[in-house]
Coordinates of C-alpha atoms and ligand atoms in Angstrom, one line a residue:
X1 CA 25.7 4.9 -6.8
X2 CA 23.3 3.1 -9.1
X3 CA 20.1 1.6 -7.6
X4 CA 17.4 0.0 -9.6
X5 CA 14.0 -0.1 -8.1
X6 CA 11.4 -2.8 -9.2
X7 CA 7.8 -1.7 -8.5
X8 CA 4.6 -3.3 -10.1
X9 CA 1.5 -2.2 -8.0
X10 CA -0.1 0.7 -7.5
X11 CA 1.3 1.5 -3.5
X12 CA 4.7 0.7 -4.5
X13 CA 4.4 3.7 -6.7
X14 CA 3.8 5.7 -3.9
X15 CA 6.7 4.4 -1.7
X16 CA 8.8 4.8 -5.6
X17 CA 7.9 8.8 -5.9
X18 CA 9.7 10.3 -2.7
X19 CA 12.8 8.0 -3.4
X20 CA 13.1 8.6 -7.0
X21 CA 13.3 12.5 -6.2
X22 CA 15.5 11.4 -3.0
X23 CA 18.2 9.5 -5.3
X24 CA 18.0 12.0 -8.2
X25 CA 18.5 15.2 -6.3
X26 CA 21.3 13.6 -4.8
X27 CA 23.0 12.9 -8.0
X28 CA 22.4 9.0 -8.4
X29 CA 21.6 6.6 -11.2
X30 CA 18.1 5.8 -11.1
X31 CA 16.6 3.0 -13.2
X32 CA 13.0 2.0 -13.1
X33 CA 11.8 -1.9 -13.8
X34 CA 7.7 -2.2 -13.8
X35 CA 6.9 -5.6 -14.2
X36 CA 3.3 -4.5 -15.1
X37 CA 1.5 -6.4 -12.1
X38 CA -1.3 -3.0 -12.0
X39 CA -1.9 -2.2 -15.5
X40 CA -5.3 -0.3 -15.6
X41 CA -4.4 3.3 -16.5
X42 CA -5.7 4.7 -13.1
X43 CA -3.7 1.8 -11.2
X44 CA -0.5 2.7 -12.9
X45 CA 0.3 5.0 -15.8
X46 CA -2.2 7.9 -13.6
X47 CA -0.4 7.6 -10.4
X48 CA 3.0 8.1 -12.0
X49 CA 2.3 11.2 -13.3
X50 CA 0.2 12.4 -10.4
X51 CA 3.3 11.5 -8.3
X52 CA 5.8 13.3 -10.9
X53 CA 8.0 9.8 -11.0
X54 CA 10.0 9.5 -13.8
X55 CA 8.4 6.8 -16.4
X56 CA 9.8 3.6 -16.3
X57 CA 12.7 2.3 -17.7
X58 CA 11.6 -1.6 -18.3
X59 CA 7.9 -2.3 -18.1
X60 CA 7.2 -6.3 -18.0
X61 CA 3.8 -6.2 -19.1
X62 CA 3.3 -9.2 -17.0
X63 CA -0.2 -8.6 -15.1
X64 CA -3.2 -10.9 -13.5
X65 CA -2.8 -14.8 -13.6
X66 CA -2.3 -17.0 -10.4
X67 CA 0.7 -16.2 -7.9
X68 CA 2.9 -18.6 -9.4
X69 CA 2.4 -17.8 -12.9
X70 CA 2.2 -14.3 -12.1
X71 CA 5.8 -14.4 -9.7
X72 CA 7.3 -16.8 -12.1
X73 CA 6.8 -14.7 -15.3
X74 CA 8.0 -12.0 -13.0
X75 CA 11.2 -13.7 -12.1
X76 CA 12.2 -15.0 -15.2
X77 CA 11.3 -11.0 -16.6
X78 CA 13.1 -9.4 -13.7
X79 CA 16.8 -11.5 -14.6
X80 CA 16.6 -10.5 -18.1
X81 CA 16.1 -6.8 -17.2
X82 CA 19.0 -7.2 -14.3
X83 CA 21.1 -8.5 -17.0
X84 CA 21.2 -5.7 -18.8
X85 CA 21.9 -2.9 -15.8
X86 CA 24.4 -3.2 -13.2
X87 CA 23.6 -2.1 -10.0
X88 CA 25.2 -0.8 -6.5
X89 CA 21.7 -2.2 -4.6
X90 CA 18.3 -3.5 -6.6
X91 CA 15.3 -1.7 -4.2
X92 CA 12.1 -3.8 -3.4
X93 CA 9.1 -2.1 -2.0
X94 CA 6.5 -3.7 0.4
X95 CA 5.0 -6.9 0.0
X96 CA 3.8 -7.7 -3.6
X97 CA 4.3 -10.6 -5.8
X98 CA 6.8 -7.9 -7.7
X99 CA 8.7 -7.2 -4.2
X100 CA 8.8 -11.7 -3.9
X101 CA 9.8 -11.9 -7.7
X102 CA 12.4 -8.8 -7.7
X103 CA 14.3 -10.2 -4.6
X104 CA 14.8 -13.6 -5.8
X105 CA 16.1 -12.7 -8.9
X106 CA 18.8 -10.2 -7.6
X107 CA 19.6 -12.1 -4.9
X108 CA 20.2 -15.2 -7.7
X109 CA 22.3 -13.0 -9.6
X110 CA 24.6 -12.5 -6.7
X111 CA 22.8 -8.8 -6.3
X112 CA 22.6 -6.7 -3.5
X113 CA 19.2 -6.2 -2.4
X114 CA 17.3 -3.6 -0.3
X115 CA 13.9 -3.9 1.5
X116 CA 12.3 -0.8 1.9
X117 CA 9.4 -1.2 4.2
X118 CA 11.3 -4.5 5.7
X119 CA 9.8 -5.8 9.0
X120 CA 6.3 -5.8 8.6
X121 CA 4.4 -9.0 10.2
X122 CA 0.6 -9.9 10.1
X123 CA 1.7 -13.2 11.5
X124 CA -1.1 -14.8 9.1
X125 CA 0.5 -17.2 6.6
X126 CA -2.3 -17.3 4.6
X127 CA -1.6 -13.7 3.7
X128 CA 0.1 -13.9 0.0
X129 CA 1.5 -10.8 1.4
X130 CA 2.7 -12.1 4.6
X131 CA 4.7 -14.9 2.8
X132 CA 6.3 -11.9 0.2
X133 CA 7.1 -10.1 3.4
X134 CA 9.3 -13.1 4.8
X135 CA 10.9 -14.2 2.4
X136 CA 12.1 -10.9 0.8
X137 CA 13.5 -10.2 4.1
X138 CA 15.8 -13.3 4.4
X139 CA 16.9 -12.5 1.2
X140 CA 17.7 -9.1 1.4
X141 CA 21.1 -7.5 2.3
X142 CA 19.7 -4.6 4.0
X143 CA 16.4 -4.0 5.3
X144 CA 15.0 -0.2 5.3
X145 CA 12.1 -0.7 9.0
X146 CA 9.6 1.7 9.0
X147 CA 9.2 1.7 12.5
X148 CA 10.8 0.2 16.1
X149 CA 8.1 -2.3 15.6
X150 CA 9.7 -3.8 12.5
X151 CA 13.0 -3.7 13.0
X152 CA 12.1 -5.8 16.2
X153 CA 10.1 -8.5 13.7
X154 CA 13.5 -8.4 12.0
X155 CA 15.3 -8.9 15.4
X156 CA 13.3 -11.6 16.2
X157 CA 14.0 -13.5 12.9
X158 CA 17.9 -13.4 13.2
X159 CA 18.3 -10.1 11.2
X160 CA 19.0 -7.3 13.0
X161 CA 22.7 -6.6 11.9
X162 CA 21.0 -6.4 8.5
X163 CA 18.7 -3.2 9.8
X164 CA 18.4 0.4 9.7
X165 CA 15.2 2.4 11.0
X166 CA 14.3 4.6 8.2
X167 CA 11.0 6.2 9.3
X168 CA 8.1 5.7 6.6
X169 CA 8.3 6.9 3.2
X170 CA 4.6 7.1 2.1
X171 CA 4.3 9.2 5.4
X172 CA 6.7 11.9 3.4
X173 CA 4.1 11.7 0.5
X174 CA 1.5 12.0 2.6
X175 CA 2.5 14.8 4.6
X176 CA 3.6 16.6 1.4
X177 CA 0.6 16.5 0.0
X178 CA -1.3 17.1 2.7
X179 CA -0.1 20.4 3.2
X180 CA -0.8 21.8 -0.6
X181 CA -4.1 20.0 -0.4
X182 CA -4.6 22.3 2.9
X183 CA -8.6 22.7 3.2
X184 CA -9.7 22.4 -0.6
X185 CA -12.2 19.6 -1.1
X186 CA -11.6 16.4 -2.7
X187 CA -13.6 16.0 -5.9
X188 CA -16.0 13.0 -5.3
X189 CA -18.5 11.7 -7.3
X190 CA -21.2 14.0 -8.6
X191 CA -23.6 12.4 -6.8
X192 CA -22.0 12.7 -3.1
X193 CA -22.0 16.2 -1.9
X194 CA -18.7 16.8 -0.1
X195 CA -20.0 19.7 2.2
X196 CA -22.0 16.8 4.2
X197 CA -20.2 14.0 6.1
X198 CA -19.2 11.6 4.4
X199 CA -17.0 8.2 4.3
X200 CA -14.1 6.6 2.3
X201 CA -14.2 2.8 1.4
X202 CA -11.7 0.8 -0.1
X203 CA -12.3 -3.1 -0.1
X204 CA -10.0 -5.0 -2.6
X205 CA -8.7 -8.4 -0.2
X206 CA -9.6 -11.6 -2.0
X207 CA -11.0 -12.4 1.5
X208 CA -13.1 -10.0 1.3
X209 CA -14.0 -10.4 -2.0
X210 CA -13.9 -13.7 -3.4
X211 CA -16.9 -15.0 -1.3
X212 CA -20.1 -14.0 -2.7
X213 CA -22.0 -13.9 1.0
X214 CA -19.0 -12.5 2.3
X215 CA -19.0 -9.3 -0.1
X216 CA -22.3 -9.0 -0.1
X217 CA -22.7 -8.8 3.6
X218 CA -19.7 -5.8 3.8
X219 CA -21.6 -4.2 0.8
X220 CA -25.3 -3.8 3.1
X221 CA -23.2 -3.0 6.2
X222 CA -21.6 -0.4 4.2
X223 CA -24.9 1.1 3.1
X224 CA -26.2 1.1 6.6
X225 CA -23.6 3.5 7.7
X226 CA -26.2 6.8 8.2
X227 CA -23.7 8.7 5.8
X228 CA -22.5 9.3 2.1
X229 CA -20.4 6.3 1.6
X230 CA -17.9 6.8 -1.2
X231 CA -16.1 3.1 -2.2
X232 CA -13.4 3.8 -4.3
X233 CA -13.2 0.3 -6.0
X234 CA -10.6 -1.9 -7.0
X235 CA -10.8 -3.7 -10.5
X236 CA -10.8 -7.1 -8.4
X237 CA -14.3 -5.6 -6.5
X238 CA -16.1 -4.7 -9.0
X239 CA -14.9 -7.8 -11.0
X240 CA -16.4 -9.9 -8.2
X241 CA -19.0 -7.8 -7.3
X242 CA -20.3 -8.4 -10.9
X243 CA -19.6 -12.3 -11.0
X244 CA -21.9 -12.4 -7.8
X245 CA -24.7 -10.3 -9.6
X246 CA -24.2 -7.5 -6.8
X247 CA -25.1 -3.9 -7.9
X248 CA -23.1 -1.6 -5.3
X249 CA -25.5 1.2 -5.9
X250 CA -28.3 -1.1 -5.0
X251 CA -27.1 -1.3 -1.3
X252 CA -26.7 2.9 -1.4
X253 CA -23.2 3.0 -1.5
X254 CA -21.8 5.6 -4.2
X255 CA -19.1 3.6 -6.1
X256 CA -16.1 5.4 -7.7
X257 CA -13.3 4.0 -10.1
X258 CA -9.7 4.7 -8.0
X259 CA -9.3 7.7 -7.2
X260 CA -5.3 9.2 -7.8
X261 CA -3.2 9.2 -4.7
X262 CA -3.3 13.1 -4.2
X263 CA -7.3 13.1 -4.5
X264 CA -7.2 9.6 -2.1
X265 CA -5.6 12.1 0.7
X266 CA -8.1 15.1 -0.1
X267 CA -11.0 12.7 0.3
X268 CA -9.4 10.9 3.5
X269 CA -8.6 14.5 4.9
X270 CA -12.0 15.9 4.6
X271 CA -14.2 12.3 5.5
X272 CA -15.3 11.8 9.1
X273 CA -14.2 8.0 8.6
X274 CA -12.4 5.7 6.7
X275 CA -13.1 1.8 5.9
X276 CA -10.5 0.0 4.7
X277 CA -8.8 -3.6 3.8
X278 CA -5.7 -1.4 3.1
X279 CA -2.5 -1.0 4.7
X280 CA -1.5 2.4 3.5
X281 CA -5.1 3.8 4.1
X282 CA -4.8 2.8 7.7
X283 CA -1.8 4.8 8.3
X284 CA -3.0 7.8 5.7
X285 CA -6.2 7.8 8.3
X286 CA -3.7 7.8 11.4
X287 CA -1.5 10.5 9.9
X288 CA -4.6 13.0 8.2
X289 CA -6.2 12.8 12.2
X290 CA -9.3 10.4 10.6
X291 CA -10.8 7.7 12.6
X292 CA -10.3 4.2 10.9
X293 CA -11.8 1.0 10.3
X294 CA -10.2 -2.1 9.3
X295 CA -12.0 -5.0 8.0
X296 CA -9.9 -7.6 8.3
X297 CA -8.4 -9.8 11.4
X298 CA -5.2 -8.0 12.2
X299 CA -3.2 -5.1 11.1
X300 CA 0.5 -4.9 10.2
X301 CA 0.7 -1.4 11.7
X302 CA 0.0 -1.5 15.2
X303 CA 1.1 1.6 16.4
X304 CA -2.6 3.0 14.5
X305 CA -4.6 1.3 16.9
X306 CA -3.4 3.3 19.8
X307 CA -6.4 5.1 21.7
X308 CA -8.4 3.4 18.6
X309 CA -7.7 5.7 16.3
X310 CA -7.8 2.3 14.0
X311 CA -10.0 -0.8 14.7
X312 CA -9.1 -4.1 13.5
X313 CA -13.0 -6.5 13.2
X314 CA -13.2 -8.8 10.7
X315 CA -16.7 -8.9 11.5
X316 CA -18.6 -6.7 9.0
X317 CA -22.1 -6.2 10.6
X318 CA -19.8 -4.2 13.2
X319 CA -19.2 -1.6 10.8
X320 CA -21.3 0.8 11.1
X321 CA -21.2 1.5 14.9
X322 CA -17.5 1.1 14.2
X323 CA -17.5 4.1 11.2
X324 CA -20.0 6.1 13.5
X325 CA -18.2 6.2 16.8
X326 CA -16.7 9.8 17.8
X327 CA -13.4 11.2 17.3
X328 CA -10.9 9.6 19.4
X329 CA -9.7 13.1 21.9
X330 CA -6.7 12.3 22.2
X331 CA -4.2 13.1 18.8
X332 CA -2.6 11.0 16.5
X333 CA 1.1 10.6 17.4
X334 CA 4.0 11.0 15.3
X335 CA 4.7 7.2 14.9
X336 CA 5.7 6.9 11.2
X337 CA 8.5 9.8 11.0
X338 CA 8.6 13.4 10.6
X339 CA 8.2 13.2 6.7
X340 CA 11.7 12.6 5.5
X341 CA 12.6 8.8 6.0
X342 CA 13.3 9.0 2.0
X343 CA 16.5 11.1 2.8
X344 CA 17.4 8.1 5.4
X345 CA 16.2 5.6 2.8
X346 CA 19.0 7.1 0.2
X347 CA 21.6 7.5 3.0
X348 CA 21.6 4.1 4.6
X349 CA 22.0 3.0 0.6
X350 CA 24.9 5.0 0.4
X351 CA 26.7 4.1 3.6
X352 CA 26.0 0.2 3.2
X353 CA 27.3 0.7 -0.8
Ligands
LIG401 C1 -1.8 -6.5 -5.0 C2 -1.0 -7.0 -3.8 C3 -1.6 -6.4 -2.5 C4 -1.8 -4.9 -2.6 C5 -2.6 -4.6 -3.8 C6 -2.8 -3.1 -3.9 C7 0.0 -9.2 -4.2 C8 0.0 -10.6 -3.8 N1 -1.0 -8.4 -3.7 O1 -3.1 -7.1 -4.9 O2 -0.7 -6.7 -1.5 O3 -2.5 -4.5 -1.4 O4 -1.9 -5.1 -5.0 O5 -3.7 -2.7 -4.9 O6 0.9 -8.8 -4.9 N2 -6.6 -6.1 -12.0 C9 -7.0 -5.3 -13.0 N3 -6.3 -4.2 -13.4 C10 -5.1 -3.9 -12.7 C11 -4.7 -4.7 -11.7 C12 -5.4 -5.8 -11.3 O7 -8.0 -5.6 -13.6 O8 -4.5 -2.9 -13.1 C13 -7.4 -7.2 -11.5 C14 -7.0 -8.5 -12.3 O9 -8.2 -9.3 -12.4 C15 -6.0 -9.2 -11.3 C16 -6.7 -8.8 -10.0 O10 -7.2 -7.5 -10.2 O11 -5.9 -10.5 -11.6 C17 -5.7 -8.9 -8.8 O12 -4.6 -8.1 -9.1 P1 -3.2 -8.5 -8.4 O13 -2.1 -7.6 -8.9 O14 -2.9 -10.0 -8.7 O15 -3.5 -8.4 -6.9 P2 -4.1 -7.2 -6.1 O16 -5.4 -7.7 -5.5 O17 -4.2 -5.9 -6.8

């Protein structure tokens, strides 16, 4: 079997590293497309050698610009590289503009195309991502759930006959890595002592940081949180943060370039809290036992908010009590898989080939 992934930002190369090592050990064709949407060496280049994935095969170099220049570059990229490879299934990953731009351009060529991570619904169509996340699934042969809840958005839509429940594959990751991390500490910025409690921060949503007021208000609630706050920042924040003549230091948060994935999971592992616009850190919290905030109106994985192990508020004056309130007693349950939905990835490929 030959599968070619296309992958451009940085959490699709954590969804890419499980299945490239799934497909290889099982004695498939592997080739890798990047069409270059995360460029930054610690967004890209670091993580794929942090994650031991194979270098790409085809890298775009098409990063930045406005979703339609950005897909449409993509598109037009992506059909040149397909051209030149065939393929037994073209694999898409989440809900990028590379995920949008790889589907259409497979599915054009008379490809068949895979979702992995198929399902998911914020049910906000103003999401970039939640319009990626539709479409790729109507055009998709064969859609790869994460979880019950998915595969019942895909249900809803028509698509069922098209769906297999795979588990989810950055839970493999995580869980992997979680166990050789075991109790070592993450390495934080010299000036937050790891010993003493401390919290993780990741903001990068244009909605939370486009508007000036709106980034400066999360930026002062974040610095009232009576702990270390460590915010591990996204190009886009710090790009904004800087247009709106906000100095992240001034508001006593401890600001960090991104960390790589494994040192992301030692520093969520050993934090009493995690706040987050992210997807993937809101499950990473759910699965490493750490309570979780989520700024932002709704969440794409529910099953995190049972006994609130996550909270979903928008609102960011509530997050300090949010990132302060104790340990929920009751554990996490397993509701992402048991670490090896990659295997299932790889042999729902081949039995659909
Ligand atoms: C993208 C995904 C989002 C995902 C996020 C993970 C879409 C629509 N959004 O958002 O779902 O959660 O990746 O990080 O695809 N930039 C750099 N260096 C880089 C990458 C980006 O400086 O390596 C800056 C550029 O100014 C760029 C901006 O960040 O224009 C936004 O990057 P882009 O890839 O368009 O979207 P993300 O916000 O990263």
């Amino acid at each position: 079997m030959k599968v070619i992934s296309v992958v451009g930002a940085r959490p699709q190369f954590v969804k890419l590293a499980p299945v490239a090592n799934a497909l290889t050990s099982a004695g498939h064709e592997h080739v890798i497309i990047h069409t270059g949407q995360h460029y930054d060496h610690n967004m890209s280049e670091a993580l794929f050698t942090d994650l031991n994935i194979p270098a790409p095969n085809i890298n775009l170099r098409i990063g930045s610009g406005s979703h339609g220049v950005q897909t449409g570059l993509m598109l037009a990229g992506i059909e040149d590289a397909l051209r030149s490879h065939r393929s037994d299934w073209v694999l898409v990953y989440g809900d990028t503009n590379s995920t949008l731009a790889g589907s259409l351009a497979a599915a054009k060529l008379h490809r068949r195309v895979a979702h992995l991570e198929a399902g998911l619904r914020s049910l906000n169509r103003r999401m970039p991502e939640e319009i990626n996340r539709v479409a790729t699934d109507h055009l998709s042969d064969l859609l790869l759930a994460p979880t019950q809840t998915a595969a019942d958005h895909l249900k809803n839509e028509g698509l069922s006959e098209r769906t297999v429940v795979t588990g989810d594959v950055m839970t493999d990751v995580c869980l992997s890595l979680s166990a050789t991390i075991g109790s070592r500490l993450p390495a934080l910025p010299i000036t937050v002592d790891p010993r003493h409690p401390f919290v993780i921060a990741t903001i990068h949503r244009p909605e939370n940081t486009d508007d000036p007021s709106r980034l400066e208000r999360i930026l002062k609630a974040l610095g009232q949180i009576p702990r270390q706050v460590v915010l591990a920042a996204h190009p886009r924040l710090r790009a904004k943060a800087e247009e709106a003549n906000l100095d992240v230091e001034s508001f006593g948060v401890h600001i960090s370039d991104p960390f790589s994935y494994s040192e992301m999971i030692a520093a969520i592992k050993a934090s009493t809290s995690v706040v987050t616009d992210s997807g993937g850190m809101q499950k990473e919290a759910y699965i490493l036992g750490v309570p979780c905030t989520t700024v932002r109106p709704e969440t794409e994985w529910p099953e995190t908010l049972v006994d609130q192990w996550n909270i979903i508020d928008a609102n960011p004056d509530a997050i300090p009590t949010h990132a302060t309130r104790p340990i929920p007693t009751v554990q996490p349950r397993p509701a992402y898989g048991s670490g090896n939905a990659s295997e299932n990835v790889i042999h729902a490929l081949e039995s659909w080939a």
